[in-house]
Coordinates of C-alpha atoms in Angstrom, one line a residue:
X1 CA 85.5 110.4 155.4
X2 CA 86.4 107.3 157.5
X3 CA 86.8 109.5 160.5
X4 CA 83.1 110.1 160.5
X5 CA 82.4 106.4 160.8
X6 CA 83.9 106.0 164.3
X7 CA 86.9 103.8 165.1
X8 CA 84.8 101.1 166.8
X9 CA 83.3 100.0 163.5
X10 CA 86.7 99.8 161.8
X11 CA 88.0 97.8 164.8
X12 CA 85.0 95.4 164.5
X13 CA 85.8 94.6 160.9
X14 CA 89.5 94.3 161.5
X15 CA 89.1 92.0 164.5
X16 CA 86.9 89.6 162.6
X17 CA 89.0 89.6 159.4
X18 CA 92.0 88.7 161.6
X19 CA 90.3 85.7 162.9
X20 CA 88.7 84.3 159.8
X21 CA 91.7 82.0 159.1
X22 CA 90.8 79.9 162.1
X23 CA 88.8 76.7 161.7
X24 CA 85.1 76.4 162.3
X25 CA 82.4 76.0 159.6
X26 CA 80.2 78.8 161.0
X27 CA 83.1 81.3 161.1
X28 CA 84.2 80.5 157.5
X29 CA 80.7 80.4 156.1
X30 CA 79.5 83.6 157.8
X31 CA 82.5 85.8 157.3
X32 CA 81.8 86.5 153.6
X33 CA 78.2 87.5 154.4
X34 CA 79.4 89.5 157.4
X35 CA 82.0 91.4 155.3
X36 CA 79.3 92.3 152.8
X37 CA 77.0 93.5 155.6
X38 CA 79.7 95.5 157.1
X39 CA 80.6 97.1 153.7
X40 CA 76.9 98.0 153.1
X41 CA 76.4 99.3 156.6
X42 CA 79.5 101.4 156.5
X43 CA 78.6 102.7 153.0
X44 CA 75.2 103.8 154.4
X45 CA 77.0 105.6 157.2
X46 CA 79.3 107.4 154.7
X47 CA 76.3 108.5 152.7
X48 CA 74.6 109.7 155.8
X49 CA 77.6 111.5 157.1
X50 CA 78.1 113.3 153.7
X51 CA 74.6 114.7 154.1
X52 CA 75.4 115.9 157.6
X53 CA 78.8 117.5 157.2
X54 CA 78.2 119.8 160.2
X55 CA 77.7 116.8 162.4
X56 CA 81.0 115.0 161.6
X57 CA 81.7 114.2 165.2
X58 CA 78.5 112.3 165.8
X59 CA 79.1 108.6 166.3
X60 CA 77.4 106.1 163.9
X61 CA 74.0 105.0 164.8
X62 CA 72.7 101.4 164.5
X63 CA 69.3 102.8 163.4
X64 CA 70.9 103.4 160.0
X65 CA 71.7 99.7 159.7
X66 CA 68.3 98.6 161.0
X67 CA 66.6 100.3 158.1
X68 CA 69.1 99.2 155.5
X69 CA 67.6 97.3 152.5
X70 CA 70.8 95.2 152.5
X71 CA 70.0 93.6 155.8
X72 CA 70.8 89.9 155.5
X73 CA 69.1 86.8 156.9
X74 CA 71.0 83.6 157.5
X75 CA 69.0 80.4 157.5
X76 CA 70.8 78.0 159.8
X77 CA 69.8 74.4 160.3
X78 CA 67.5 73.7 163.3
X79 CA 68.5 71.2 166.0
X80 CA 66.3 69.1 168.2
X81 CA 66.0 70.1 171.8
X82 CA 64.8 66.7 173.0
X83 CA 68.3 65.5 173.9
X84 CA 69.4 68.6 175.7
X85 CA 70.7 68.4 179.3
X86 CA 68.8 71.4 180.7
X87 CA 65.8 69.5 182.1
X88 CA 68.3 67.2 184.0
X89 CA 70.2 70.2 185.3
X90 CA 67.0 71.8 186.4
X91 CA 65.9 68.7 188.2
X92 CA 69.2 68.4 190.0
X93 CA 69.1 72.0 191.2
X94 CA 65.6 71.6 192.5
X95 CA 66.0 68.3 194.3
X96 CA 69.6 67.8 195.3
X97 CA 70.5 68.5 199.0
X98 CA 74.2 67.7 198.4
X99 CA 76.2 71.0 198.3
X100 CA 78.7 69.5 195.9
X101 CA 76.1 68.2 193.5
X102 CA 74.3 71.6 193.6
X103 CA 77.5 73.5 192.8
X104 CA 78.4 71.1 190.0
X105 CA 74.9 71.5 188.5
X106 CA 74.7 75.3 188.8
X107 CA 78.1 75.8 187.1
X108 CA 76.6 73.8 184.1
X109 CA 73.7 76.2 183.7
X110 CA 75.5 78.5 181.1
X111 CA 77.1 75.5 179.4
X112 CA 74.0 73.7 178.2
X113 CA 71.1 74.5 175.9
X114 CA 68.0 75.9 177.5
X115 CA 65.1 75.3 175.0
X116 CA 62.6 78.1 174.6
X117 CA 59.8 75.8 175.6
X118 CA 61.3 74.9 178.9
X119 CA 59.8 77.0 181.7
X120 CA 62.5 78.4 184.0
X121 CA 60.3 81.0 185.7
X122 CA 60.5 79.3 189.1
X123 CA 64.3 79.1 188.9
X124 CA 64.9 82.8 188.7
X125 CA 63.6 83.9 192.1
X126 CA 65.2 80.8 193.6
X127 CA 68.6 81.5 192.2
X128 CA 68.2 85.1 193.3
X129 CA 67.6 84.0 196.8
X130 CA 70.6 81.7 196.8
X131 CA 72.8 84.4 195.4
X132 CA 71.7 86.9 198.1
X133 CA 72.2 84.2 200.8
X134 CA 75.9 84.3 200.0
X135 CA 76.1 88.0 201.1
X136 CA 76.8 89.1 204.6
X137 CA 75.2 92.0 206.5
X138 CA 78.0 94.3 205.2
X139 CA 77.1 93.6 201.6
X140 CA 80.1 91.5 200.9
X141 CA 80.3 87.9 199.7
X142 CA 81.1 85.4 202.5
X143 CA 84.7 84.3 201.7
X144 CA 83.9 80.6 201.8
X145 CA 80.9 81.1 199.4
X146 CA 82.7 83.1 196.7
X147 CA 82.6 80.4 194.1
X148 CA 79.0 79.5 194.9
X149 CA 78.0 83.1 194.7
X150 CA 79.7 83.7 191.3
X151 CA 78.2 80.5 189.9
X152 CA 74.7 81.4 191.0
X153 CA 75.0 85.0 189.7
X154 CA 76.0 83.8 186.3
X155 CA 73.3 81.1 186.2
X156 CA 70.7 83.8 187.2
X157 CA 71.8 86.2 184.6
X158 CA 72.1 83.5 181.9
X159 CA 68.6 82.2 182.5
X160 CA 67.2 85.7 182.8
X161 CA 68.4 86.6 179.3
X162 CA 66.8 83.4 178.0
X163 CA 63.5 84.2 179.8
X164 CA 63.5 87.6 178.2
X165 CA 63.9 86.0 174.8
X166 CA 61.1 83.6 175.6
X167 CA 58.7 86.4 176.5
X168 CA 59.8 88.9 173.9
X169 CA 58.3 91.4 173.2
X170 CA 57.1 91.3 176.8
X171 CA 59.5 92.5 179.5
X172 CA 60.3 92.4 183.2
X173 CA 58.5 91.0 186.2
X174 CA 60.2 87.6 186.2
X175 CA 61.9 87.5 189.6
X176 CA 59.1 88.9 191.8
X177 CA 59.8 89.2 195.5
X178 CA 57.6 92.3 195.7
X179 CA 60.0 94.5 193.7
X180 CA 60.7 95.2 190.1
X181 CA 63.4 93.2 188.4
X182 CA 65.5 96.3 187.8
X183 CA 65.5 97.2 191.5
X184 CA 66.5 93.6 192.4
X185 CA 69.5 93.6 190.1
X186 CA 70.4 97.2 191.0
X187 CA 70.6 96.3 194.6
X188 CA 72.8 93.3 193.8
X189 CA 75.3 95.6 191.9
X190 CA 75.5 97.9 194.9
X191 CA 77.0 95.1 197.0
X192 CA 80.7 94.5 197.2
X193 CA 80.6 91.4 194.9
X194 CA 83.5 92.2 192.6
X195 CA 83.7 93.7 189.2
X196 CA 83.4 90.4 187.4
X197 CA 80.1 89.5 189.1
X198 CA 78.7 93.0 188.5
X199 CA 79.7 92.7 184.8
X200 CA 77.9 89.3 184.6
X201 CA 74.7 91.0 186.0
X202 CA 74.9 93.9 183.5
X203 CA 73.2 92.0 180.6
X204 CA 70.2 91.0 182.8
X205 CA 69.9 94.4 184.4
X206 CA 69.9 96.1 181.0
X207 CA 66.8 94.1 180.0
X208 CA 64.6 95.5 182.7
X209 CA 65.7 99.2 182.7
X210 CA 62.5 101.3 183.3
X211 CA 61.5 103.5 180.4
X212 CA 63.3 106.8 180.5
X213 CA 65.7 105.6 183.1
X214 CA 69.5 105.8 182.6
X215 CA 71.1 102.6 183.7
X216 CA 74.6 104.1 183.6
X217 CA 77.3 103.4 181.1
X218 CA 78.7 100.0 180.4
X219 CA 82.4 100.7 181.1
X220 CA 84.8 98.7 179.0
X221 CA 87.4 98.9 181.7
X222 CA 85.2 96.4 183.6
X223 CA 86.6 93.8 181.3
X224 CA 90.1 94.3 182.7
X225 CA 89.0 92.4 185.8
X226 CA 87.0 89.7 184.1
X227 CA 88.4 86.2 183.5
X228 CA 88.3 84.7 180.0
X229 CA 85.3 82.6 181.0
X230 CA 83.2 85.8 181.6
X231 CA 84.3 87.3 178.3
X232 CA 83.3 84.2 176.5
X233 CA 79.9 84.1 178.3
X234 CA 79.4 87.8 177.3
X235 CA 79.9 86.9 173.7
X236 CA 77.0 84.4 174.1
X237 CA 74.7 86.7 176.1
X238 CA 75.1 90.0 174.3
X239 CA 73.4 88.8 171.1
X240 CA 70.1 88.6 173.2
X241 CA 70.2 92.4 173.4
X242 CA 70.6 92.9 169.7
X243 CA 68.0 90.4 168.6
X244 CA 65.4 92.0 171.0
X245 CA 66.5 95.6 170.2
X246 CA 67.5 96.4 173.8
X247 CA 70.6 98.2 172.7
X248 CA 72.1 101.7 173.1
X249 CA 75.5 103.1 172.1
X250 CA 77.1 101.9 175.4
X251 CA 76.0 98.3 174.8
X252 CA 77.2 98.6 171.2
X253 CA 80.6 99.9 172.2
X254 CA 80.9 97.3 175.0
X255 CA 80.1 94.5 172.6
X256 CA 82.8 95.6 170.1
X257 CA 85.3 95.7 173.0
X258 CA 84.4 92.1 174.0
X259 CA 84.8 90.9 170.4
X260 CA 88.1 92.8 170.1
X261 CA 89.6 91.3 173.3
X262 CA 88.5 87.8 172.6
X263 CA 89.8 87.7 169.0
X264 CA 93.1 89.6 169.8
X265 CA 94.0 87.3 172.8
X266 CA 97.6 86.2 172.9
X267 CA 96.4 82.6 172.7
X268 CA 94.6 81.7 169.5
X269 CA 90.8 82.1 170.0
X270 CA 88.9 78.8 170.0
X271 CA 86.4 78.0 167.2
X272 CA 83.6 78.5 169.7
X273 CA 84.8 82.0 170.5
X274 CA 85.1 82.8 166.8
X275 CA 81.6 81.5 166.2
X276 CA 80.2 83.6 169.1
X277 CA 81.9 86.7 167.9
X278 CA 80.9 86.2 164.3
X279 CA 77.2 85.8 165.3
X280 CA 77.3 88.8 167.6
X281 CA 78.9 91.0 164.9
X282 CA 76.4 89.8 162.3
X283 CA 73.5 90.8 164.6
X284 CA 75.2 94.2 165.1
X285 CA 75.0 94.9 161.4
X286 CA 71.5 93.7 160.8
X287 CA 71.7 90.0 160.0
X288 CA 68.7 88.2 161.3
X289 CA 68.7 84.9 163.2
X290 CA 66.0 82.6 164.6
X291 CA 65.7 82.6 168.4
X292 CA 66.9 79.0 168.5
X293 CA 70.2 80.0 167.0
X294 CA 70.7 82.7 169.7
X295 CA 70.2 80.3 172.6
X296 CA 72.5 77.7 171.1
X297 CA 75.6 77.4 173.3
X298 CA 77.8 75.5 170.8
X299 CA 77.4 77.6 167.6
X300 CA 80.2 75.8 165.8
X301 CA 77.7 73.3 164.5
X302 CA 75.6 76.0 162.9

């Protein structure tokens, strides 16, 4: 019977159970609830598969969990956004003419809290323009601008995910420049910008896929060429997809692979990574969170 559930769900449970012994209040407090949700979700899949014996090869569908009466809701404490660094980072990016100051500021974009009431609409087309300015006429990153290009691409994707969450359930049209957002991101991924940068763009691109359009599969082998910093960022950005319902089986499989790689790393995963992976796994099995929890970069305090 377990064969009908799909190995990825078993791997998800095993990966989290293996990491629960690590420290971190969020990880310890959430794991018991997560285990219960996983059990209830898997039980629903078993019952469903027993009614569809002829379809034993079909992979499990998250829609089963979405309608599950056992869906959990974790009420986590709110935190004030008045002391966040995002407005200062935004001001530096908009006003600084010093290349070193700009680079330092743009690398901080995915590391600070961006409150939902902070308007970043003007930053998206601007970061897009700076990212594209690092590309030569052959569609390759100018060698001397590789670090700047990667930092701007991650900042763009990070803020785009946040903008989608701000506007939810609205969608798209945030970059402008006379073309649809999907076309803009698709053009960027056609350039020779490296697998890691293309992987970073994938979450943003997924948010603006036109209806009925196949955005291609999220290949797990992309992760082979991604540094740990990208994997950790993915563990923060992927929850945006699950909380807004912009998920398909490829995204689900990709998320499980990210969790598995982070928690099975030869070096012990940090409490931050455990917190990110726990929250992502909870969302995947139907646990509900406030938007402010999703945007929180440091989830260890939750």
